[in-house]
Tab-separated table of N, CA and C in Angstrom:
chain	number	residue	atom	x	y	z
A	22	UNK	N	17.281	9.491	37.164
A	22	UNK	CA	17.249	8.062	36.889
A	22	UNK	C	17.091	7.871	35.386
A	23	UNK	N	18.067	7.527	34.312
A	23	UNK	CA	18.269	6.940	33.729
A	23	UNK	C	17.675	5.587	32.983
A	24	UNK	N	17.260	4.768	32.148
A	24	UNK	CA	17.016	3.222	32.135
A	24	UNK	C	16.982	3.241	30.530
A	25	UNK	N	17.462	2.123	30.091
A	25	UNK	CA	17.168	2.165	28.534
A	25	UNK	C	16.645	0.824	28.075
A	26	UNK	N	16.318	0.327	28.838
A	26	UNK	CA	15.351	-1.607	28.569
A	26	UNK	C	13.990	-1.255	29.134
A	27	UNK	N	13.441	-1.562	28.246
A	27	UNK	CA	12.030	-2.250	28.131
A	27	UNK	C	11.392	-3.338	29.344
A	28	UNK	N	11.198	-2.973	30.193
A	28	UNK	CA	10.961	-3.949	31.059
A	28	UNK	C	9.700	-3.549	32.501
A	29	UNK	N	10.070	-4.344	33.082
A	29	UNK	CA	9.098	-4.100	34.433
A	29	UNK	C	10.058	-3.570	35.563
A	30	UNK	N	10.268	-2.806	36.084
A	30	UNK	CA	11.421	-2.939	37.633
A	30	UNK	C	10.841	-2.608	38.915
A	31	UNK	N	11.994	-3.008	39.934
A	31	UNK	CA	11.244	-2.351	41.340
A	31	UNK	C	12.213	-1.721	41.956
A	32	UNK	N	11.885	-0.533	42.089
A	32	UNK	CA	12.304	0.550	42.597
A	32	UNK	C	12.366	0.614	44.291
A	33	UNK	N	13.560	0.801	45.047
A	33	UNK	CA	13.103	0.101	46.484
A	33	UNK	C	13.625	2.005	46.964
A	34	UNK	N	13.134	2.221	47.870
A	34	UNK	CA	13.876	3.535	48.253
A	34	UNK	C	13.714	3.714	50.220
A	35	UNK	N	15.259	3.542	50.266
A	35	UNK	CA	15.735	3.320	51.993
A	35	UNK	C	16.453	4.555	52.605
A	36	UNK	N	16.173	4.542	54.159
A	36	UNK	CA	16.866	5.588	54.884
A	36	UNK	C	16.959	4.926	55.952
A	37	UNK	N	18.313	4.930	56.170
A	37	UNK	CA	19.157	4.242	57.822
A	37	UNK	C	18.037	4.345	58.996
A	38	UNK	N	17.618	3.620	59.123
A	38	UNK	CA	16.592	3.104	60.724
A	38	UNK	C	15.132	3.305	60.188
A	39	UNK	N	15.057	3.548	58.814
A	39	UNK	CA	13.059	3.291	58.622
A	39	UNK	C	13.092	2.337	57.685
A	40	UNK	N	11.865	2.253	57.838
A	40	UNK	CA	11.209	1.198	57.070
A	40	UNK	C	11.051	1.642	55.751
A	41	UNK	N	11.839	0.697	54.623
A	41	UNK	CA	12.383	1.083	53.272
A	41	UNK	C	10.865	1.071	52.293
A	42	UNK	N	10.586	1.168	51.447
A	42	UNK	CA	9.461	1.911	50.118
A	42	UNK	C	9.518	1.242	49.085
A	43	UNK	N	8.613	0.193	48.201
A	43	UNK	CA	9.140	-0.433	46.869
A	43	UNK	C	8.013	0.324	46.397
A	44	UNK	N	8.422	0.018	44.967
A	44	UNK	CA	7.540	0.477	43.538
A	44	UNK	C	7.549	-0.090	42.341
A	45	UNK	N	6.668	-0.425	42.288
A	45	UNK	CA	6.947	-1.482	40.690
A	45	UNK	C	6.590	-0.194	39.336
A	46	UNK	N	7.702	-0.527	38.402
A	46	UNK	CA	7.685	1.060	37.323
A	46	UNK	C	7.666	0.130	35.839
A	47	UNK	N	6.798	0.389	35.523
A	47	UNK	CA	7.356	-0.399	33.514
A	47	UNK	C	7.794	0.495	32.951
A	48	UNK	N	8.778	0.461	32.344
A	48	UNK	CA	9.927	1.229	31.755
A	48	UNK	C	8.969	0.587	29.826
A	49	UNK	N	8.575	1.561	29.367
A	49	UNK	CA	7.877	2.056	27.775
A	49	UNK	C	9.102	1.644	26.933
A	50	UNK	N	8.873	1.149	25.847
A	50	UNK	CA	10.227	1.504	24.586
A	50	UNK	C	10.139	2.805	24.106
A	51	UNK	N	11.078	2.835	24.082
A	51	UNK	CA	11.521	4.638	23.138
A	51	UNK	C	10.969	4.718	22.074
A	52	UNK	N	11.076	5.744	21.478
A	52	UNK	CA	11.145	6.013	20.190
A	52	UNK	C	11.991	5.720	18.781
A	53	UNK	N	11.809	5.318	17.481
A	53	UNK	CA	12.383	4.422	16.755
A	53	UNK	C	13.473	5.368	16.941
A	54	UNK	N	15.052	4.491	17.151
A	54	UNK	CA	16.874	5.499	16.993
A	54	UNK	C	17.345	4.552	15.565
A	55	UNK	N	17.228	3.648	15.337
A	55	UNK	CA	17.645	2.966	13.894
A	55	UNK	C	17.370	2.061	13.791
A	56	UNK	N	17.967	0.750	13.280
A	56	UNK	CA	17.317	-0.400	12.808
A	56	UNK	C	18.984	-0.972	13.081
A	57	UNK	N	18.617	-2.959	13.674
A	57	UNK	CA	19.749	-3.515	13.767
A	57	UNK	C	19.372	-5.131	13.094
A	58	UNK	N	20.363	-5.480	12.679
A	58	UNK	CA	20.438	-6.644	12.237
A	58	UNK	C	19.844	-8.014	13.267
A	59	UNK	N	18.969	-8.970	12.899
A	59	UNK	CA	18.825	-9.729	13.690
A	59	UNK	C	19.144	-10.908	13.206
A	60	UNK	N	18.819	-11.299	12.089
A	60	UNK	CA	19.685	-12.061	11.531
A	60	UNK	C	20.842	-12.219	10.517
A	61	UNK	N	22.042	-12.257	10.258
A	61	UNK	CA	22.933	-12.137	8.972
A	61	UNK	C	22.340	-12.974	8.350
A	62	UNK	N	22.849	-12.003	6.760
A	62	UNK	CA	22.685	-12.701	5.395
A	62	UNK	C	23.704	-14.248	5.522
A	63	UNK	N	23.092	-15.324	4.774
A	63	UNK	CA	24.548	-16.419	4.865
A	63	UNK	C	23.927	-17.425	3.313
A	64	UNK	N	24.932	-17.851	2.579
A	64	UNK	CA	25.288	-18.446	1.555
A	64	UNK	C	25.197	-18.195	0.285
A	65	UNK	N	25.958	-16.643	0.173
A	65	UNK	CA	26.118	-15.965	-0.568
A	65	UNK	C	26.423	-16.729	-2.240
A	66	UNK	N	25.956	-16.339	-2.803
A	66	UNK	CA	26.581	-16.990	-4.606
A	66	UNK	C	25.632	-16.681	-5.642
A	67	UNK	N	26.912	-15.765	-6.267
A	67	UNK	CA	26.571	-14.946	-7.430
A	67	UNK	C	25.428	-15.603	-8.489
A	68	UNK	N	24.259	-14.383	-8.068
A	68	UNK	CA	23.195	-15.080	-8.700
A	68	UNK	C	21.842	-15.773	-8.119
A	69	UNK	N	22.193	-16.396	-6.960
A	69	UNK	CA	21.333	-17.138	-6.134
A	69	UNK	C	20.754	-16.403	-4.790
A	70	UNK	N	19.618	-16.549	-5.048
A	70	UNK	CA	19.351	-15.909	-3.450
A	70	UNK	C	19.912	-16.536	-2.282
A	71	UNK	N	20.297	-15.653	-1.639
A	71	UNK	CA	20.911	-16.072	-0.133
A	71	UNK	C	20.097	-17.036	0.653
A	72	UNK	N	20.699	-17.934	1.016
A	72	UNK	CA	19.679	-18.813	1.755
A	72	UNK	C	19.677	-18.807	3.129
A	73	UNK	N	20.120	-17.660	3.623
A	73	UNK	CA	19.330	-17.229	4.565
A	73	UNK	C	19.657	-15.513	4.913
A	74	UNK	N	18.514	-15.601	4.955
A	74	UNK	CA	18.057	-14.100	4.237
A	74	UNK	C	17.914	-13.048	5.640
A	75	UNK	N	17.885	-11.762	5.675
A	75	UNK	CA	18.451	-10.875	6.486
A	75	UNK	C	16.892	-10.611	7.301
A	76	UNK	N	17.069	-10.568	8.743
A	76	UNK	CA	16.096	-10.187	9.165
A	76	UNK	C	16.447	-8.725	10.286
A	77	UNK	N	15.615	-7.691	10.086
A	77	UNK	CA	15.818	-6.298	10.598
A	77	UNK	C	14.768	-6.160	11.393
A	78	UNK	N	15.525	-5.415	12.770
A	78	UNK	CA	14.316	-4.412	13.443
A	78	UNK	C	14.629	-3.549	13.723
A	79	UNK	N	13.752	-2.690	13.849
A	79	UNK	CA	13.535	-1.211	14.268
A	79	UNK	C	13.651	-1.114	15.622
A	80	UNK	N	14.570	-0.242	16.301
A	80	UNK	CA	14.893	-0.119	17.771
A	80	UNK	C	15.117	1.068	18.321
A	81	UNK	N	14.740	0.570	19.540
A	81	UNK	CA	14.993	2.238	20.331
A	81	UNK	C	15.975	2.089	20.539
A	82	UNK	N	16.882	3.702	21.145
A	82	UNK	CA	18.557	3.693	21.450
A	82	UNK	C	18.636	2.500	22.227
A	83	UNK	N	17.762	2.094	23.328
A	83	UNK	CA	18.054	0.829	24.178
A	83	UNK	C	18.472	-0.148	23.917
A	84	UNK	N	18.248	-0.260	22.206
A	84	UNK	CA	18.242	-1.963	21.628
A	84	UNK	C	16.657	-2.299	21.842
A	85	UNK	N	15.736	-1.788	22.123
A	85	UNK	CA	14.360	-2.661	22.277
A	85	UNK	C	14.159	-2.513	20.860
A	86	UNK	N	13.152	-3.622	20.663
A	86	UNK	CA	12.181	-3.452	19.366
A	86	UNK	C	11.097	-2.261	19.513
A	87	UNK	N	10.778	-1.799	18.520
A	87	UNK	CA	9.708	-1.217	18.767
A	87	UNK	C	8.659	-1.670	18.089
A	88	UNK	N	7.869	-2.449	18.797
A	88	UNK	CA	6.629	-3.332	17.847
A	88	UNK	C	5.708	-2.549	17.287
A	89	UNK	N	5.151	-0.975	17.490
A	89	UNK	CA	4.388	-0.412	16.589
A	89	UNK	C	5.036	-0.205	15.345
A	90	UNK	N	5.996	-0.326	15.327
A	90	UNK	CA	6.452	-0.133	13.670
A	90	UNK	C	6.359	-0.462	12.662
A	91	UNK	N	6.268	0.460	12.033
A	91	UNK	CA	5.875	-0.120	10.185
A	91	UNK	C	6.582	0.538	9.431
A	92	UNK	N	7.905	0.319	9.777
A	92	UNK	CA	8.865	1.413	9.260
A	92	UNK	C	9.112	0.833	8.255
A	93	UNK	N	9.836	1.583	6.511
A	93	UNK	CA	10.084	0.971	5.319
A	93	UNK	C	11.335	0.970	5.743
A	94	UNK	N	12.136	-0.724	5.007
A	94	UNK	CA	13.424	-0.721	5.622
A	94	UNK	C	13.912	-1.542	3.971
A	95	UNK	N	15.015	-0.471	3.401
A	95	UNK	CA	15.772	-0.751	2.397
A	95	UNK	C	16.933	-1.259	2.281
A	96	UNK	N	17.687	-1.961	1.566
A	96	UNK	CA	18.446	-2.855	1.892
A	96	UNK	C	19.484	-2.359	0.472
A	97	UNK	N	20.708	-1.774	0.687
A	97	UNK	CA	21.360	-1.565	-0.800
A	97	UNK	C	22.847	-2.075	-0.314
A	98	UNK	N	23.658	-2.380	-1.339
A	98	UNK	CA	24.668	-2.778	-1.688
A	98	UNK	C	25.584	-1.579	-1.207
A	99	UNK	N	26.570	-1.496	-0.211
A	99	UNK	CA	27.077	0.090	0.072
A	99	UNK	C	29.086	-0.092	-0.770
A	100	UNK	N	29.355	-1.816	-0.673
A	100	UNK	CA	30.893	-1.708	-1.306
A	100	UNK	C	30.560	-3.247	-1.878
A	101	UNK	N	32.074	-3.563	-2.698
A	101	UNK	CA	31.872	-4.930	-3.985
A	101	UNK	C	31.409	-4.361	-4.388
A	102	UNK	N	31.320	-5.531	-5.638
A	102	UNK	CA	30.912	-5.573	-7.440
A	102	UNK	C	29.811	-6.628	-7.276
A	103	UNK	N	28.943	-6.344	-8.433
A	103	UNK	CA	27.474	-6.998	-8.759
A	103	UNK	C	27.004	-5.429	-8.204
A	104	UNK	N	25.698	-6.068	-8.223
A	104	UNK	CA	23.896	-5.308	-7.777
A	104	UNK	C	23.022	-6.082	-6.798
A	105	UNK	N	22.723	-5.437	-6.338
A	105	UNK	CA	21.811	-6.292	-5.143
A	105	UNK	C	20.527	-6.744	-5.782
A	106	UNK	N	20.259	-7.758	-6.128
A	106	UNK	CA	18.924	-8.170	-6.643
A	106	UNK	C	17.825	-8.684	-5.759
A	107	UNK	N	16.816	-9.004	-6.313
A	107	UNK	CA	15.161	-9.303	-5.459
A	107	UNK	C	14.740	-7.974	-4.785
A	108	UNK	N	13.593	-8.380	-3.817
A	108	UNK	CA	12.798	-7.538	-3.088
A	108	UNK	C	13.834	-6.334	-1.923
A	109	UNK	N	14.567	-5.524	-2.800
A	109	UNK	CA	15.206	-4.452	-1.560
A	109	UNK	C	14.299	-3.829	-0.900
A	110	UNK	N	13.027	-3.583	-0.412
A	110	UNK	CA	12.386	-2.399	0.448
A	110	UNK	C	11.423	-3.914	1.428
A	111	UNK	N	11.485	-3.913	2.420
A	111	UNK	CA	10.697	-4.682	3.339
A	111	UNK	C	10.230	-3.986	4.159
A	112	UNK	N	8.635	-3.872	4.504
A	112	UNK	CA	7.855	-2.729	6.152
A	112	UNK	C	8.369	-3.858	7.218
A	113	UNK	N	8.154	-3.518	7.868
A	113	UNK	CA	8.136	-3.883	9.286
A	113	UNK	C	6.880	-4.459	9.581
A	114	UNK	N	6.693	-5.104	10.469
A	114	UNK	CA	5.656	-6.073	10.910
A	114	UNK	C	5.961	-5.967	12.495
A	115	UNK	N	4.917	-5.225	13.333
A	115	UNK	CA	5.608	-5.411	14.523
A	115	UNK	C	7.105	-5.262	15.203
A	116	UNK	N	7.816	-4.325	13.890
A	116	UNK	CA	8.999	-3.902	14.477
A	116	UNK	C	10.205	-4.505	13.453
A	117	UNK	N	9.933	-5.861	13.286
A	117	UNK	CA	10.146	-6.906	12.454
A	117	UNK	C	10.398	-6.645	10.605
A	118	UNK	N	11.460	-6.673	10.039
A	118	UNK	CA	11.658	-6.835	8.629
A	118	UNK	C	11.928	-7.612	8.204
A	119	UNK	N	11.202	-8.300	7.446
A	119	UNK	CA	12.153	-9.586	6.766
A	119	UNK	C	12.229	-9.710	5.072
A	120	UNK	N	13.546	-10.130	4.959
A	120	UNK	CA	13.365	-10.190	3.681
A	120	UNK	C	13.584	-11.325	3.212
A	121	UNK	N	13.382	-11.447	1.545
A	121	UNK	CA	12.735	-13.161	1.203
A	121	UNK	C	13.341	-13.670	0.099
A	122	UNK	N	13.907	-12.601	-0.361
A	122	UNK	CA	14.442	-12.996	-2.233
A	122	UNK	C	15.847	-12.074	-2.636
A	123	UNK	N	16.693	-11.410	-1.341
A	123	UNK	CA	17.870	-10.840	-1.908
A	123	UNK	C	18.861	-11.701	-2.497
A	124	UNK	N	19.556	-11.504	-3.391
A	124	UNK	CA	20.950	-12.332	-3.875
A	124	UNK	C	21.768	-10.848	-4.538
A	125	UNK	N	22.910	-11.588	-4.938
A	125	UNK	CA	23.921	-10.037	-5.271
A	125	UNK	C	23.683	-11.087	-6.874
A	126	UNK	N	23.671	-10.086	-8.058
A	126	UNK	CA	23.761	-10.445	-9.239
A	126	UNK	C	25.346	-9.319	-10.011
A	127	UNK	N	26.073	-10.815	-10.226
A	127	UNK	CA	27.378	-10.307	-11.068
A	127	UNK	C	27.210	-9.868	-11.750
């Protein structure tokens, strides 16, 4: 058995003419597999911080958050022209990154 969500389930287990078996199982988050975007960057212009600014979490392969985390999460420019300016390194908060002051500087 397999499962990759974070959750509560019930497990029922049957055989033709008896009386079938439930189980309630909480399925744990994994262990940190990478970090995904939760919110996009939006209103990009050279110079100005983005006004609305990128928010990251840390996730298990499942896609869950993983709220013990305090993972350092860096933020760089990988293609275009300029430099990524403001605060690039944000921890985690409960899984949670946010950042507050990026803009791209021409």
């Amino acid at each position: 058995l397999a499962y990759d969500k974070a959750e509560t389930v019930t497990l029922t287990f049957a055989s033709s003419g008896l009386v079938s078996a439930t189980q309630q199982l909480t399925v744990a988050v994994g262990s940190p597999a990478g970090v995904v975007v939760r919110t996009q960057v939006g209103g990009a212009s050279g110079g100005t911080a983005f006004s609305t600014q990128p928010v990251v979490v840390v996730a298990d392969a499942g896609g869950n958050v993983v709220v013990p985390s305090t993972a350092t999460v860096t933020a760089s420019l990988s293609s275009g022209g300029g430099t990524l300016g403001g605060t690039t390194v944000a921890t985690a908060s409960a899984g949670v990154a946010t950042f507050s002051d990026l803009k791209i500087d021409l």
